[in-house]
Amino acid sequence: MKEFILVTGGAGYIGSHTVQALSGHGYIPIVYDNLSEGHRQAVDGNILVVGDTADAAALNELFSRYNFSAVIHFAASSLVGESVVEPAKYYSNNLAATITLLSAALKFGVKNFIFSSTCATYGCPVYTPIDEKHPQLPINPYGSSKLMVEMLLRDYNKGYGLNYAILRYFNAAGAHPHFPIGESHRRETHLIPLILKTLLKNSDRKLTIFGEDYDTPDGTCIRDYIHVTDLAEAHISAMQKLLSSSGSFAVNLAVGRGCSVKEAVKAAEDVTGLKVPLVHGSRREGDPPVLVADNLLAKELLGFSPKYTDIREIIQTAWNWELNRRF
Ligand code: UFG
């Protein structure tokens, strides 16, 4: 029998790629999304219920309609800078709404919960690569709101027998190689799409490099970019692990390889054959110099094995999306 999986935020970037992966693995994803950041077109062909995770009545109705095997909870606000100036939005959308969602899930006996967490829960690295034992001392409300949910999940595990998979993403990037979905934020702040947007026909944009005086080999920040379909597949493995009743866990999802801002620019130039117009800017507040993961636990626990290990391959899929994007 096919299993129903609730995917909150399933019309968003990582959510929509995971929805495709779920369908591909024979599950029936039910997308629940308020479309504030997500796109209806991103879930074409799948069931979309438009609604908010803060809406307890709508959630009760949803849980009474479908017999879900698990919840994959993507819906969240995720802009670090915005979280500093609008913290209430982050505690409300990311923490309070998750409590509402969990109450509904537990009321209907749904006990498998996959949670989108982030490397932002670690704060400024005290060592790299960052493993799961690294101290979690977030430096912005976005990271704090995600860490609070992690703490809550541990308590719900003890108190209510909730099984959780906490997935700490590093930098998601790229687009689906086969389906017409990709990264499409209403306010784009991420490096790779911003690099590529400067290269589109008739674009008059330039890429601002936020700081070249970091203590890194080329002076720019280093990140661990993971392809969004590798992330999506890891959700399937994590969910299957929960469904097989083998216990709760928290794990990093990343390639385990660093790429600086300048290396990403160079890779985009290699892929497109075009020159990225640059502006040399100052540091962006709150950017740690290096965020690179130790992904050993994901390999052991989930058999995680990212297909995309070269930043150029990741950027190639993002470029194909930028050239043909539908939303
Ligand atoms: N950058 C630029 N110019 C730009 C945009 C970004 O130089 O126009 C730099 C940033 O300063 C940073 C790197 O490119 O050094 C990557 O920036 P992104 O905004 O693409 O990604 P972040 O590393 O800031 O954000 C990611 C996730 C967040 C998560 C955060 C943790 O997208 O969800 O890591 O710090 F919270």
Coordinates of C-alpha atoms and ligand atoms in Angstrom, one line a residue:
M1 CA 0.0 0.0 0.0
K2 CA 1.3 3.5 -0.9
E3 CA 2.1 5.7 2.1
F4 CA 1.1 9.3 2.5
I5 CA 3.8 11.7 3.6
L6 CA 3.0 15.2 4.7
V7 CA 5.5 17.7 3.3
T8 CA 5.1 21.2 4.8
G9 CA 6.9 23.8 2.7
G10 CA 6.9 21.3 -0.1
A11 CA 6.4 24.1 -2.7
G12 CA 9.7 25.7 -1.7
Y13 CA 13.2 25.0 -3.0
I14 CA 14.4 22.0 -1.0
G15 CA 10.8 20.9 -0.4
S16 CA 9.9 20.6 -4.0
H17 CA 12.9 18.5 -4.8
T18 CA 12.1 16.2 -2.0
V19 CA 8.5 15.9 -3.2
Q20 CA 9.9 14.7 -6.5
A21 CA 12.2 12.2 -4.8
L22 CA 9.2 10.9 -2.7
S23 CA 7.1 10.3 -5.8
G24 CA 10.1 8.6 -7.4
H25 CA 10.3 6.3 -4.5
G26 CA 6.6 5.4 -4.6
Y27 CA 5.3 7.5 -1.8
I28 CA 2.4 9.9 -2.0
P29 CA 3.6 13.4 -0.9
I30 CA 0.9 15.7 0.3
V31 CA 2.3 19.2 0.1
Y32 CA 1.1 21.7 2.7
D33 CA 2.4 25.2 1.9
N34 CA 1.1 28.8 2.4
L35 CA 2.8 29.8 -0.8
S36 CA 4.5 32.8 0.9
E37 CA 7.8 31.6 -0.4
G38 CA 6.8 28.5 -2.3
H39 CA 5.5 28.2 -5.9
R40 CA 2.4 26.3 -7.0
Q41 CA 4.2 25.4 -10.2
A42 CA 7.0 23.7 -8.2
V43 CA 4.6 20.9 -7.2
D44 CA 2.7 20.4 -10.5
G45 CA 1.4 16.9 -10.6
N46 CA 1.3 16.4 -6.8
I47 CA -1.4 17.2 -4.3
L48 CA -1.1 20.7 -2.9
V49 CA -3.1 21.9 0.1
V50 CA -2.6 25.6 0.6
G51 CA -2.4 26.4 4.3
D52 CA -0.3 27.6 7.2
T53 CA 1.5 25.5 9.8
A54 CA 0.3 28.0 12.4
D55 CA -3.4 27.1 11.6
A56 CA -4.3 24.3 14.0
A57 CA -7.8 23.9 12.6
A58 CA -6.6 23.4 9.1
L59 CA -3.9 21.0 10.3
N60 CA -6.5 18.9 12.2
E61 CA -8.6 18.8 9.0
L62 CA -5.5 17.7 7.0
F63 CA -4.5 15.0 9.5
S64 CA -8.0 13.7 9.6
R65 CA -8.2 13.4 5.8
Y66 CA -4.9 11.5 5.3
N67 CA -3.3 8.7 7.3
F68 CA 0.3 10.0 7.2
S69 CA 3.2 7.8 7.9
A70 CA 5.6 10.7 8.5
V71 CA 5.9 14.5 8.4
I72 CA 8.7 16.2 6.6
H73 CA 8.8 19.8 7.9
F74 CA 10.4 22.3 5.6
A75 CA 8.1 25.3 6.1
A76 CA 10.1 28.0 7.8
S77 CA 11.5 31.5 7.3
S78 CA 15.2 31.2 6.5
L79 CA 16.9 34.5 5.9
V80 CA 19.7 35.1 8.5
G81 CA 19.8 38.8 8.0
E82 CA 16.1 39.3 8.2
S83 CA 16.0 37.2 11.4
V84 CA 18.2 39.7 13.2
V85 CA 15.9 42.6 12.5
E86 CA 12.6 40.7 12.7
P87 CA 13.2 38.0 15.3
A88 CA 9.5 37.7 16.2
K89 CA 8.8 36.4 12.7
Y90 CA 11.4 33.7 13.1
Y91 CA 10.2 32.5 16.6
S92 CA 6.7 32.6 15.4
N93 CA 7.1 30.9 12.0
N94 CA 9.9 28.5 13.0
L95 CA 9.2 27.7 16.6
A96 CA 5.6 28.4 17.5
A97 CA 4.2 27.0 14.2
T98 CA 6.2 23.9 14.6
I99 CA 4.7 23.3 18.1
T100 CA 1.3 23.7 16.5
L101 CA 2.2 21.2 13.8
L102 CA 3.6 18.7 16.3
S103 CA 0.5 18.9 18.4
A104 CA -1.7 18.0 15.4
A105 CA 0.7 15.2 14.4
L106 CA 0.7 13.7 17.9
K107 CA -3.1 14.1 18.3
F108 CA -3.4 11.9 15.2
G109 CA -0.7 9.4 16.2
V110 CA 1.8 10.5 13.6
K111 CA 5.2 9.9 15.3
N112 CA 7.8 10.2 12.6
F113 CA 9.1 13.7 12.1
I114 CA 11.9 14.8 9.7
F115 CA 13.0 18.3 10.5
S116 CA 15.0 20.8 8.3
S117 CA 17.7 22.2 10.6
T118 CA 20.8 24.1 9.6
C119 CA 24.5 24.6 10.1
A120 CA 23.4 28.0 11.5
T121 CA 22.7 26.2 14.8
Y122 CA 26.4 25.7 15.3
G123 CA 27.2 29.5 15.1
C124 CA 30.8 30.4 14.6
P125 CA 32.8 27.2 14.2
V126 CA 35.4 26.5 17.0
Y127 CA 36.8 23.8 14.7
T128 CA 36.3 22.5 11.2
P129 CA 35.1 20.3 9.7
I130 CA 32.1 20.6 11.9
D131 CA 30.8 17.3 13.2
E132 CA 27.5 16.8 15.0
K133 CA 29.2 17.1 18.4
H134 CA 30.3 20.6 17.7
P135 CA 28.9 23.1 20.2
Q136 CA 25.6 24.6 19.1
L137 CA 25.8 28.3 19.8
P138 CA 23.8 30.1 17.1
I139 CA 24.6 33.8 16.4
N140 CA 21.3 34.8 15.0
P141 CA 17.6 34.3 15.6
Y142 CA 17.2 32.0 12.6
G143 CA 19.8 29.6 14.0
S144 CA 18.3 30.0 17.5
S145 CA 14.8 29.2 16.3
K146 CA 16.0 26.1 14.6
L147 CA 18.0 25.0 17.6
M148 CA 15.0 25.5 19.9
V149 CA 13.0 23.1 17.7
E150 CA 15.9 20.6 17.9
M151 CA 15.7 20.8 21.8
L152 CA 11.9 20.5 21.7
L153 CA 12.1 17.4 19.5
R154 CA 14.4 15.7 22.0
D155 CA 11.9 16.4 24.8
Y156 CA 9.0 15.2 22.7
N157 CA 10.9 12.1 22.0
K158 CA 11.2 11.3 25.7
G159 CA 7.8 12.7 26.6
Y160 CA 5.6 11.5 23.8
G161 CA 7.7 8.9 21.9
L162 CA 8.1 11.1 18.9
N163 CA 10.7 9.8 16.5
Y164 CA 12.8 12.6 14.9
A165 CA 15.4 13.0 12.2
I166 CA 17.1 16.3 12.5
L167 CA 18.8 17.2 9.3
R168 CA 21.4 20.0 9.5
Y169 CA 21.8 21.3 6.0
F170 CA 24.9 23.2 4.9
N171 CA 24.6 25.2 1.7
A172 CA 21.9 23.8 -0.7
A173 CA 22.5 24.6 -4.3
G174 CA 21.8 23.6 -7.9
A175 CA 18.5 22.5 -9.5
H176 CA 16.8 19.3 -10.6
P177 CA 18.5 17.8 -13.6
H178 CA 15.2 16.4 -15.1
F179 CA 12.2 18.2 -13.7
P180 CA 11.5 21.9 -14.3
I181 CA 12.2 23.0 -10.7
G182 CA 15.0 24.9 -9.2
E183 CA 15.9 27.7 -6.8
S184 CA 13.5 30.6 -7.0
H185 CA 13.3 32.8 -3.9
R186 CA 11.2 36.0 -4.0
R187 CA 14.2 37.8 -2.4
E188 CA 17.4 36.1 -3.6
T189 CA 20.3 36.4 -1.2
H190 CA 22.2 33.2 -2.0
L191 CA 25.6 33.3 -3.8
I192 CA 25.1 30.9 -6.7
P193 CA 21.9 32.2 -8.1
L194 CA 23.2 35.7 -7.6
I195 CA 26.4 34.9 -9.6
L196 CA 24.3 33.3 -12.4
K197 CA 21.9 36.2 -12.6
T198 CA 24.7 38.6 -13.5
L199 CA 25.3 36.4 -16.5
L200 CA 21.9 36.3 -18.0
K201 CA 21.2 38.1 -21.2
N202 CA 20.6 41.8 -20.8
S203 CA 21.5 41.6 -17.1
D204 CA 23.0 44.8 -15.7
R205 CA 23.7 43.1 -12.3
K206 CA 27.1 42.7 -10.7
L207 CA 28.1 40.3 -8.0
T208 CA 29.2 41.9 -4.8
I209 CA 31.8 39.9 -3.0
F210 CA 31.1 40.3 0.7
G211 CA 34.6 40.6 2.1
E212 CA 38.0 39.5 0.9
D213 CA 39.9 39.9 4.1
Y214 CA 38.9 36.7 5.8
D215 CA 41.5 34.3 7.2
T216 CA 41.1 31.9 4.3
P217 CA 43.5 31.1 1.4
D218 CA 41.9 33.6 -1.0
G219 CA 40.4 35.9 1.6
T220 CA 36.7 35.0 0.8
C221 CA 34.3 32.9 2.8
I222 CA 34.3 29.2 2.4
R223 CA 31.0 27.1 2.3
D224 CA 30.1 23.5 1.8
Y225 CA 27.7 23.4 -1.2
I226 CA 25.5 20.4 -1.5
H227 CA 23.3 19.6 -4.5
V228 CA 19.6 19.9 -3.8
T229 CA 18.8 16.4 -5.2
D230 CA 21.4 14.9 -3.0
L231 CA 19.7 16.6 -0.1
A232 CA 16.4 15.4 -1.2
E233 CA 17.6 11.8 -1.4
A234 CA 19.0 12.1 2.1
H235 CA 15.4 12.9 3.3
I236 CA 14.2 9.7 1.8
S237 CA 16.9 7.7 3.6
A238 CA 16.3 9.5 6.9
M239 CA 12.5 8.9 6.6
Q240 CA 13.0 5.2 5.8
K241 CA 15.3 4.9 8.8
L242 CA 12.6 6.4 11.1
L243 CA 9.9 4.2 9.5
S244 CA 12.0 1.1 10.2
S245 CA 11.9 2.1 13.9
S246 CA 15.6 2.4 14.3
G247 CA 15.6 5.4 16.5
S248 CA 16.0 9.2 16.3
F249 CA 19.0 11.1 15.2
A250 CA 20.6 14.4 14.2
V251 CA 22.9 14.5 11.3
N252 CA 24.8 17.0 9.1
L253 CA 24.1 17.0 5.3
A254 CA 26.9 18.3 3.3
V255 CA 29.5 17.2 0.8
G256 CA 32.4 17.8 3.3
R257 CA 34.3 20.0 0.9
G258 CA 34.8 23.7 1.0
C259 CA 34.5 26.2 -1.8
S260 CA 35.3 29.9 -1.4
V261 CA 33.3 32.7 -3.0
K262 CA 36.0 33.3 -5.5
E263 CA 36.2 29.6 -6.4
A264 CA 32.4 29.6 -6.9
V265 CA 32.8 32.6 -9.2
K266 CA 35.6 30.9 -11.2
A267 CA 33.5 27.7 -11.4
A268 CA 30.5 29.6 -12.8
E269 CA 32.8 31.2 -15.4
D270 CA 34.1 27.8 -16.4
V271 CA 30.6 26.4 -16.7
T272 CA 29.1 29.3 -18.7
G273 CA 32.2 30.6 -20.5
L274 CA 31.2 34.1 -19.4
K275 CA 32.9 36.6 -17.1
V276 CA 31.2 37.5 -13.8
P277 CA 31.1 41.3 -13.3
L278 CA 32.3 41.9 -9.7
V279 CA 32.1 44.6 -7.1
H280 CA 34.4 44.3 -4.1
G281 CA 32.2 44.8 -1.0
S282 CA 32.7 44.7 2.7
R283 CA 31.9 41.8 5.0
R284 CA 28.2 40.8 5.5
E285 CA 27.3 40.8 9.1
G286 CA 27.1 37.4 10.7
D287 CA 29.0 35.5 8.0
P288 CA 31.3 32.9 9.6
P289 CA 34.6 32.6 7.5
V290 CA 34.4 28.8 7.1
L291 CA 31.5 26.4 7.2
V292 CA 32.5 22.9 6.2
A293 CA 31.0 19.7 7.5
D294 CA 32.2 16.4 8.7
N295 CA 29.6 14.2 6.9
L296 CA 30.8 10.8 8.2
L297 CA 27.7 10.2 10.4
A298 CA 25.4 10.8 7.4
K299 CA 27.5 8.2 5.5
E300 CA 27.3 5.7 8.3
L301 CA 23.7 6.2 9.4
L302 CA 22.0 6.9 6.0
G303 CA 24.4 5.5 3.5
F304 CA 24.7 9.1 2.3
S305 CA 26.8 9.4 -0.8
P306 CA 26.4 12.7 -2.7
K307 CA 26.3 12.3 -6.5
Y308 CA 27.5 15.9 -7.0
T309 CA 30.9 16.4 -5.5
D310 CA 32.2 19.0 -7.9
I311 CA 31.0 22.6 -7.6
R312 CA 31.0 22.9 -11.4
E313 CA 28.5 20.1 -11.8
I314 CA 26.2 21.8 -9.2
I315 CA 26.5 25.1 -10.9
Q316 CA 25.8 23.5 -14.3
T317 CA 22.4 22.4 -13.1
A318 CA 21.7 25.8 -11.6
W319 CA 22.7 27.4 -14.9
N320 CA 20.3 25.2 -16.9
W321 CA 17.5 26.2 -14.5
E322 CA 18.3 30.0 -14.8
L323 CA 18.2 29.7 -18.6
N324 CA 14.9 27.9 -18.7
R325 CA 13.2 28.8 -15.5
R326 CA 9.4 28.8 -15.4
F327 CA 8.8 30.6 -12.0
Ligands
UFG1 N1 28.0 36.1 -0.8 C1 28.6 37.1 -1.5 N2 27.9 37.8 -2.3 C2 26.5 37.7 -2.4 C3 25.9 36.6 -1.7 C4 26.7 35.8 -0.9 O1 29.9 37.3 -1.4 O2 25.9 38.4 -3.2 C5 28.8 35.2 0.1 C6 28.4 35.2 1.5 O3 29.0 36.3 2.2 C7 28.8 33.9 2.0 C8 28.7 33.0 0.8 O4 28.7 33.9 -0.3 O5 30.1 33.9 2.4 C9 27.5 32.1 0.8 O6 26.4 33.0 1.1 P1 24.9 32.5 0.9 O7 24.0 33.6 1.3 O8 24.7 31.8 -0.4 O9 24.7 31.3 2.0 P2 25.0 31.4 3.6 O10 26.2 30.6 3.8 O11 25.0 32.8 4.1 O12 23.7 30.8 4.1 C10 23.6 29.4 4.3 C11 22.1 29.0 4.3 C12 21.4 29.5 5.5 C13 22.1 29.1 6.7 C14 23.5 29.7 6.6 C15 24.3 29.4 7.9 O13 21.5 29.5 3.1 O14 20.1 28.9 5.5 O15 24.2 29.1 5.5 O16 25.3 30.4 8.1 F1 21.5 29.6 7.8

